[in-house]
mmCIF file of C-alpha atoms in Angstrom:
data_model
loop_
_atom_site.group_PDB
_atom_site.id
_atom_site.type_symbol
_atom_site.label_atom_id
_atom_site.label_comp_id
_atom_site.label_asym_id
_atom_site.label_seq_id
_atom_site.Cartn_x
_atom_site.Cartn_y
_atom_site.Cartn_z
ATOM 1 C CA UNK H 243 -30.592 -46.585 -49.541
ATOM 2 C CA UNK H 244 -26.766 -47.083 -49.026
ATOM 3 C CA UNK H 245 -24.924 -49.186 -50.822
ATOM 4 C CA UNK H 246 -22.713 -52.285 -49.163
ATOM 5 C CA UNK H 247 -19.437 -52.172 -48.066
ATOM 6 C CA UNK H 248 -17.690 -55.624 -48.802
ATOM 7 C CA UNK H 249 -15.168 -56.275 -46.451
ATOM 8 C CA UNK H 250 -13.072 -59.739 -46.970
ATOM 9 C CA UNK H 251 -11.328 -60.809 -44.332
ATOM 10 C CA UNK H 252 -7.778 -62.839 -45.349
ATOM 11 C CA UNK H 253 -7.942 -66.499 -43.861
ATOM 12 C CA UNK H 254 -4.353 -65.972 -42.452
ATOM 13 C CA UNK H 255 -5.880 -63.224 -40.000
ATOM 14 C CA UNK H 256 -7.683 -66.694 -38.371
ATOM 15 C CA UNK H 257 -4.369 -67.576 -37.127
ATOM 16 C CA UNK H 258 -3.190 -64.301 -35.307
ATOM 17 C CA UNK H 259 -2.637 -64.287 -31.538
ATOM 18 C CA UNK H 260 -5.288 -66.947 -30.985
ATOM 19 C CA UNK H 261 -8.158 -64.952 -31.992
ATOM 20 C CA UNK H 262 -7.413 -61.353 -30.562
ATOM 21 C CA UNK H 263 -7.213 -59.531 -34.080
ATOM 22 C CA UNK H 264 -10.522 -61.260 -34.937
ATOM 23 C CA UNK H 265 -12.142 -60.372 -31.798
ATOM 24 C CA UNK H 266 -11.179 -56.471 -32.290
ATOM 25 C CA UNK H 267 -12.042 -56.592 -36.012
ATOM 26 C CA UNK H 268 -15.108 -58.292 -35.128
ATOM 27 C CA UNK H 269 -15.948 -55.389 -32.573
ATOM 28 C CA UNK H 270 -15.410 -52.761 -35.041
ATOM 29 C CA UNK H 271 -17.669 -54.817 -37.759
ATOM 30 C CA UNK H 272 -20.267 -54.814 -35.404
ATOM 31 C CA UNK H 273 -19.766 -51.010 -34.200
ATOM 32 C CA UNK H 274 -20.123 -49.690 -37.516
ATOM 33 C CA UNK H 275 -22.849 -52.150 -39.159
ATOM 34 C CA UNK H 276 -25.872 -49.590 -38.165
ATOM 35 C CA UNK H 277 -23.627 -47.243 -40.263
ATOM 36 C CA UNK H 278 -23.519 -48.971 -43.607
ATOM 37 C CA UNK H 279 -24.386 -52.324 -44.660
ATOM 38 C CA UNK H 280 -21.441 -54.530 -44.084
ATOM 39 C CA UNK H 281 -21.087 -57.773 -46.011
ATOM 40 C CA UNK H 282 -18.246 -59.785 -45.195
ATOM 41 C CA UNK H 283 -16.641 -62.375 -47.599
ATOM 42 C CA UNK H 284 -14.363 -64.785 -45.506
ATOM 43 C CA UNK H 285 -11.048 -66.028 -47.008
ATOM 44 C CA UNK H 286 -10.634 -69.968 -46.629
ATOM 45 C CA UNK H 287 -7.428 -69.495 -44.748
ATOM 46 C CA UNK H 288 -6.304 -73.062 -42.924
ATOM 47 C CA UNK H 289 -8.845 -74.886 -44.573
ATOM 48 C CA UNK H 290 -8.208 -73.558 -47.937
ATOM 49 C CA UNK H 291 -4.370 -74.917 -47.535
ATOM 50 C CA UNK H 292 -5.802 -78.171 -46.535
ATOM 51 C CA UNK H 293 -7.225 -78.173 -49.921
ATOM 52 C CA UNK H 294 -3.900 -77.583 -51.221
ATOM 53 C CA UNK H 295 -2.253 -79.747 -49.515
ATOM 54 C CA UNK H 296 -4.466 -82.804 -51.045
ATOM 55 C CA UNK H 297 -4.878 -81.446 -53.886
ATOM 56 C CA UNK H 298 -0.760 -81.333 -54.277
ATOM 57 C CA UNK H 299 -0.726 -85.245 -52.727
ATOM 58 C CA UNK H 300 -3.272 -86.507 -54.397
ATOM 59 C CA UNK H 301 -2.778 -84.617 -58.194
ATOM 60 C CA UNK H 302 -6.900 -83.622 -58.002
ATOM 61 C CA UNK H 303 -7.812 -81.176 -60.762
ATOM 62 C CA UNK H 304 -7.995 -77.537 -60.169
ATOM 63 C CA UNK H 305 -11.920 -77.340 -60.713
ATOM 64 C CA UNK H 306 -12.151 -80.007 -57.931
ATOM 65 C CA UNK H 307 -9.650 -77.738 -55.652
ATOM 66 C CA UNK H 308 -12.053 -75.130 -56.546
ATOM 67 C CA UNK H 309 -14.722 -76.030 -54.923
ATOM 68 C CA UNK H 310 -13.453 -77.583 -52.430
ATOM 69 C CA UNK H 311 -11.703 -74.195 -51.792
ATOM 70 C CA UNK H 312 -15.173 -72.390 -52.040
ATOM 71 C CA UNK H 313 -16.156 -74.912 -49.198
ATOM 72 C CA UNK H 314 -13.301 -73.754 -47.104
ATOM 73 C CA UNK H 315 -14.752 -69.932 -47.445
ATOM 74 C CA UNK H 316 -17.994 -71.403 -46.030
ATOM 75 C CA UNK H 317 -16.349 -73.013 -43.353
ATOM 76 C CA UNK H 318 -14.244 -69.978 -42.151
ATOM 77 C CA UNK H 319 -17.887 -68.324 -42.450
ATOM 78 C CA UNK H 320 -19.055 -69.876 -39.741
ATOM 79 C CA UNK H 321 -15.706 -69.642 -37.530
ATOM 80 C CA UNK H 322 -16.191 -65.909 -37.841
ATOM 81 C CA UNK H 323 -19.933 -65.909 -36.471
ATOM 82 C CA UNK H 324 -17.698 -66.397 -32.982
ATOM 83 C CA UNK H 325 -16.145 -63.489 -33.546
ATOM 84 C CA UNK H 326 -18.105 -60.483 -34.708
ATOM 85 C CA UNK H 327 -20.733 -60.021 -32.072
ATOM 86 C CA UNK H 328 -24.742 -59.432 -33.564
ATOM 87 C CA UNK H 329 -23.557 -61.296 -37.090
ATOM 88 C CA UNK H 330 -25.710 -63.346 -39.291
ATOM 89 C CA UNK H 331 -24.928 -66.016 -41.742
ATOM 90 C CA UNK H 332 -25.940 -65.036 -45.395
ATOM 91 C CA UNK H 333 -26.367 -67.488 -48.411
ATOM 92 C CA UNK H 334 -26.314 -65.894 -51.219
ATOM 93 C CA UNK H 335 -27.549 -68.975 -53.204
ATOM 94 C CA UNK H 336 -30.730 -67.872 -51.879
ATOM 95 C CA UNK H 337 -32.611 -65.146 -53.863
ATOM 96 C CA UNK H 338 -34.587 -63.779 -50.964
ATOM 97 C CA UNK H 339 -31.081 -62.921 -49.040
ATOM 98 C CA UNK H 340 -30.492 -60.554 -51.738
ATOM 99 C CA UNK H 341 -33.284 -57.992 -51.152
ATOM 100 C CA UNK H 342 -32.866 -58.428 -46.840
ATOM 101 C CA UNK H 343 -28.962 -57.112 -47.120
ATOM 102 C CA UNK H 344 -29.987 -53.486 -46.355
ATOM 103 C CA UNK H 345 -32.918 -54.817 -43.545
ATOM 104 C CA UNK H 346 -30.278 -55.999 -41.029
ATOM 105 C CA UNK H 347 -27.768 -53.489 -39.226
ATOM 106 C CA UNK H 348 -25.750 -56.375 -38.631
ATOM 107 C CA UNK H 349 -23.036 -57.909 -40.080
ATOM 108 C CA UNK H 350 -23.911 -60.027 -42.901
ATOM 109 C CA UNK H 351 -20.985 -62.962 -43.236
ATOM 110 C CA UNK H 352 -21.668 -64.710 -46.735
ATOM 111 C CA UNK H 353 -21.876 -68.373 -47.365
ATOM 112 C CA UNK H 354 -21.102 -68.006 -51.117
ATOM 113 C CA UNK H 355 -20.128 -72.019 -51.885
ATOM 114 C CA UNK H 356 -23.130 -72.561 -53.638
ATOM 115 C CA UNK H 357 -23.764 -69.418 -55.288
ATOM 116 C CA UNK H 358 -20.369 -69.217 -56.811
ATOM 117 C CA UNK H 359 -20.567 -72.588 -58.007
ATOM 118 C CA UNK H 360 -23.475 -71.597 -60.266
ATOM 119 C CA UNK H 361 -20.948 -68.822 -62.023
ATOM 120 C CA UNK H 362 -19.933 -70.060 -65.670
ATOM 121 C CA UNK H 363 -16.301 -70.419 -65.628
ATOM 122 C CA UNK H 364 -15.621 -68.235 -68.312
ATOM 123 C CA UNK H 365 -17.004 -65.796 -65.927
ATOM 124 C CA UNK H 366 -15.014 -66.801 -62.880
ATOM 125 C CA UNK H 367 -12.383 -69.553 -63.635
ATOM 126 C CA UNK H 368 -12.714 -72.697 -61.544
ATOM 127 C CA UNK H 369 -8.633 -72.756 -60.926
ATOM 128 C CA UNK H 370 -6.112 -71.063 -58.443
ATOM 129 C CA UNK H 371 -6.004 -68.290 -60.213
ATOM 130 C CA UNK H 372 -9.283 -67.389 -58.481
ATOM 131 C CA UNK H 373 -9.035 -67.267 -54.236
ATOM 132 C CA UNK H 374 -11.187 -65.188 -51.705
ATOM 133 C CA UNK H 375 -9.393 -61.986 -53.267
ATOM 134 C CA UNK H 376 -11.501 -61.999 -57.266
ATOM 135 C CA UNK H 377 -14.105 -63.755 -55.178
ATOM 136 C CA UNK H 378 -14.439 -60.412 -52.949
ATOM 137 C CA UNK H 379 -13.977 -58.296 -56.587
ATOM 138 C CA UNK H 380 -16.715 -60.435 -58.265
ATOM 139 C CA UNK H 381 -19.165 -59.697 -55.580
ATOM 140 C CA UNK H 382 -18.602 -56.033 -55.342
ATOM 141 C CA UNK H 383 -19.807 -55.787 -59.222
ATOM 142 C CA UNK H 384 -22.688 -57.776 -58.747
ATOM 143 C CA UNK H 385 -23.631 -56.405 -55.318
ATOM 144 C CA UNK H 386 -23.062 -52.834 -56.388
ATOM 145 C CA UNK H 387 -21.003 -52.612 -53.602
ATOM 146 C CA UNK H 388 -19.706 -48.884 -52.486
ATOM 147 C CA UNK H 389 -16.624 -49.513 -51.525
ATOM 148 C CA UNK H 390 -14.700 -53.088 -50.857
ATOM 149 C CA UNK H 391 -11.728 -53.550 -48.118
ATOM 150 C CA UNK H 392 -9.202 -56.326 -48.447
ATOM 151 C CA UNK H 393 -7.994 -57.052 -44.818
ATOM 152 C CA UNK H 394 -4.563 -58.882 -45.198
ATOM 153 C CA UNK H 395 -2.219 -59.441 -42.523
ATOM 154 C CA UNK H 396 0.474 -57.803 -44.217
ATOM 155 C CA UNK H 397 1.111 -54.070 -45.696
ATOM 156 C CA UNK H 398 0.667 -53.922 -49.347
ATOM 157 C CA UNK H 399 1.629 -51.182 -51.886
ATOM 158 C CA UNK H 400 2.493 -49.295 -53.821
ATOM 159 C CA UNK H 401 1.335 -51.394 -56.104
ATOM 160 C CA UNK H 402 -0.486 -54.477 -56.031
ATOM 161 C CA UNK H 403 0.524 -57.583 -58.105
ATOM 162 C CA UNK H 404 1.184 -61.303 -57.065
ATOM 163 C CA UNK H 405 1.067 -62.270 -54.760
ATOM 164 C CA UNK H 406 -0.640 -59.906 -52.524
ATOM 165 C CA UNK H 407 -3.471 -61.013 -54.401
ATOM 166 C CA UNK H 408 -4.651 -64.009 -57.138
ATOM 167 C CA UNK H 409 -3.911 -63.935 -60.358
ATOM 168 C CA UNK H 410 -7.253 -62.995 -61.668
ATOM 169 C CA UNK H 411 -8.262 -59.817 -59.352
ATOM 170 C CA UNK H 412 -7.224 -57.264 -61.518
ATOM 171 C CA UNK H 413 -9.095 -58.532 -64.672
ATOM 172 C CA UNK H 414 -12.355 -59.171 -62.421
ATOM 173 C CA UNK H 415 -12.501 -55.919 -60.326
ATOM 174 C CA UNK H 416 -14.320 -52.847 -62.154
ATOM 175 C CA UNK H 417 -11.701 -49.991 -62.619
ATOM 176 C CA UNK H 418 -14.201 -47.682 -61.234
ATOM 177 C CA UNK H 419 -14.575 -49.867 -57.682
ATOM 178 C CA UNK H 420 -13.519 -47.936 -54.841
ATOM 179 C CA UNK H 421 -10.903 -50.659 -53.070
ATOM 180 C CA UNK H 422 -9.020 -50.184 -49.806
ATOM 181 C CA UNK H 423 -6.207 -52.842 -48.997
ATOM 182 C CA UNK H 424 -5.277 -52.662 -45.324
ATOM 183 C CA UNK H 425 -3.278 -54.525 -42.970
ATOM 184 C CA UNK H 426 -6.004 -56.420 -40.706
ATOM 185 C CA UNK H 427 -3.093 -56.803 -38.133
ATOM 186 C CA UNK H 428 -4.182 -52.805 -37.266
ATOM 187 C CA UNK H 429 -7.789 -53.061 -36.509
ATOM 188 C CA UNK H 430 -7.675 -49.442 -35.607
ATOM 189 C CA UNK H 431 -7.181 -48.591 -39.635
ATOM 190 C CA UNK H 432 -10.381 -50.625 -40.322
ATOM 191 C CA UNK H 433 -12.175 -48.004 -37.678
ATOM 192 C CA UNK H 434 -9.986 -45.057 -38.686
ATOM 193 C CA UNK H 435 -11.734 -45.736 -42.955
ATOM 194 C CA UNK H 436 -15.484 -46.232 -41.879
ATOM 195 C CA UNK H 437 -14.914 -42.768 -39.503
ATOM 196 C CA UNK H 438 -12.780 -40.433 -41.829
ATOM 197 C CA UNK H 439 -12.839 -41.943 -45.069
ATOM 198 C CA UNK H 440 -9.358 -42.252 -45.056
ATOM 199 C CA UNK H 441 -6.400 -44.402 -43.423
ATOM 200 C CA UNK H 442 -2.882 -45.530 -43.458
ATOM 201 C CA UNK H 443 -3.149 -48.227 -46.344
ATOM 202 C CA UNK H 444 -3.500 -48.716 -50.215
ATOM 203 C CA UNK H 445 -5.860 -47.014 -51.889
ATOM 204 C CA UNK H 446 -7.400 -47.527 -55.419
ATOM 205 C CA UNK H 447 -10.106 -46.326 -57.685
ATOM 206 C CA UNK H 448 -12.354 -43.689 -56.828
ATOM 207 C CA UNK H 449 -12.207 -42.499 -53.501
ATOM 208 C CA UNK H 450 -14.578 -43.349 -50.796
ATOM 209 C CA UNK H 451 -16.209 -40.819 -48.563
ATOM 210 C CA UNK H 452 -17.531 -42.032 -45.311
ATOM 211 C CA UNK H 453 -21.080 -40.659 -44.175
#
């Protein structure tokens, strides 16, 4: 049985020529989902900087911000259900979702508010420090994911530090974890790594050979 592919999608990618980039990322999603089992973890993008926002204005802690961040990945969840054709919401709170990831050649998109919230925070702090980006890291260790894709809508390399991604992703991804960072404003690289194993992006870890 395969293991997943993670993919997170950057909330920033929500804001791209009114939906086009999400429509052709959510076309190749779909296209290769009989493939391997794709679980996507959604950034909080807008709704996430609303958090910020209030949380700046109104001086609310950062385990508050936290979770109301969490509930901005949920939310951008369900935005991206109108965009990748054939996908299914996913809570991960719920035990039985766990053992149906591999039964559905869809896309899975994961509501992981509640879930996450359940984390100790020594495991995954409840501040800033910890976006969509150690979010996507965490999950890949405890999913046993294959491989996990960071779709940003920038070029990153050739290294990555802050702030192409949060503070905390390097101390919660497993060295061994096969990552890709690509630039989601490409879709074509997203369909060019599930074809060849390979594309024009950052690579790290152990490489990943498509099947």
């Amino acid at each position: 049985m395969p293991k997943p592919v993670i993919i997170k999608i950057g909330g920033s990618l929500a804001k791209q020529e009114n939906g086009k980039i999400l429509r052709q990322l959510g076309k190749i999603l779909s296209d290769y989902a009989s493939k391997y089992p794709i679980l996507i973890v959604p950034g909080g993008g807008p709704f996430a900087d609303t958090v910020r926002d209030y949380g700046e204005k109104l001086k609310l802690s950062d385990q508050t911000c936290h979770f109301m961040a969490l509930l901005a990945m949920d939310q951008l969840a369900f935005l991206l259900t109108e965009f990748i054709p054939g996908s299914r919401l996913t809570d991960l709170s719920d035990p039985a979702s766990l053992f149906q990831i591999h039964s559905h050649p869809v896309p899975q998109i994961l509501l992981c508010s509640h879930y996450l919230s359940l984390i100790p925070a020594e495991d995954l702090p409840r501040s800033w420090d910890v976006t969509s980006d150690s979010i996507s890291a965490f999950l890949s260790k405890k999913l046993d994911a294959a491989l996990l894709v960071l779709l940003k809508s920038t070029d990153i390399g050739p290294e990555v530090n802050e702030p192409d991604v949060d503070g905390y992703f390097c101390k919660v991804l497993s060295p061994a974890q096969p990552v890709w960072f690509l630039n989601g404003l490409y879709p074509e690289r997203l369909a060019e790594l599930f074809e060849f194993g390979e594309t024009y992006g950052l690579r790290q870890g152990q490489r990943w050979d498509a099947f």
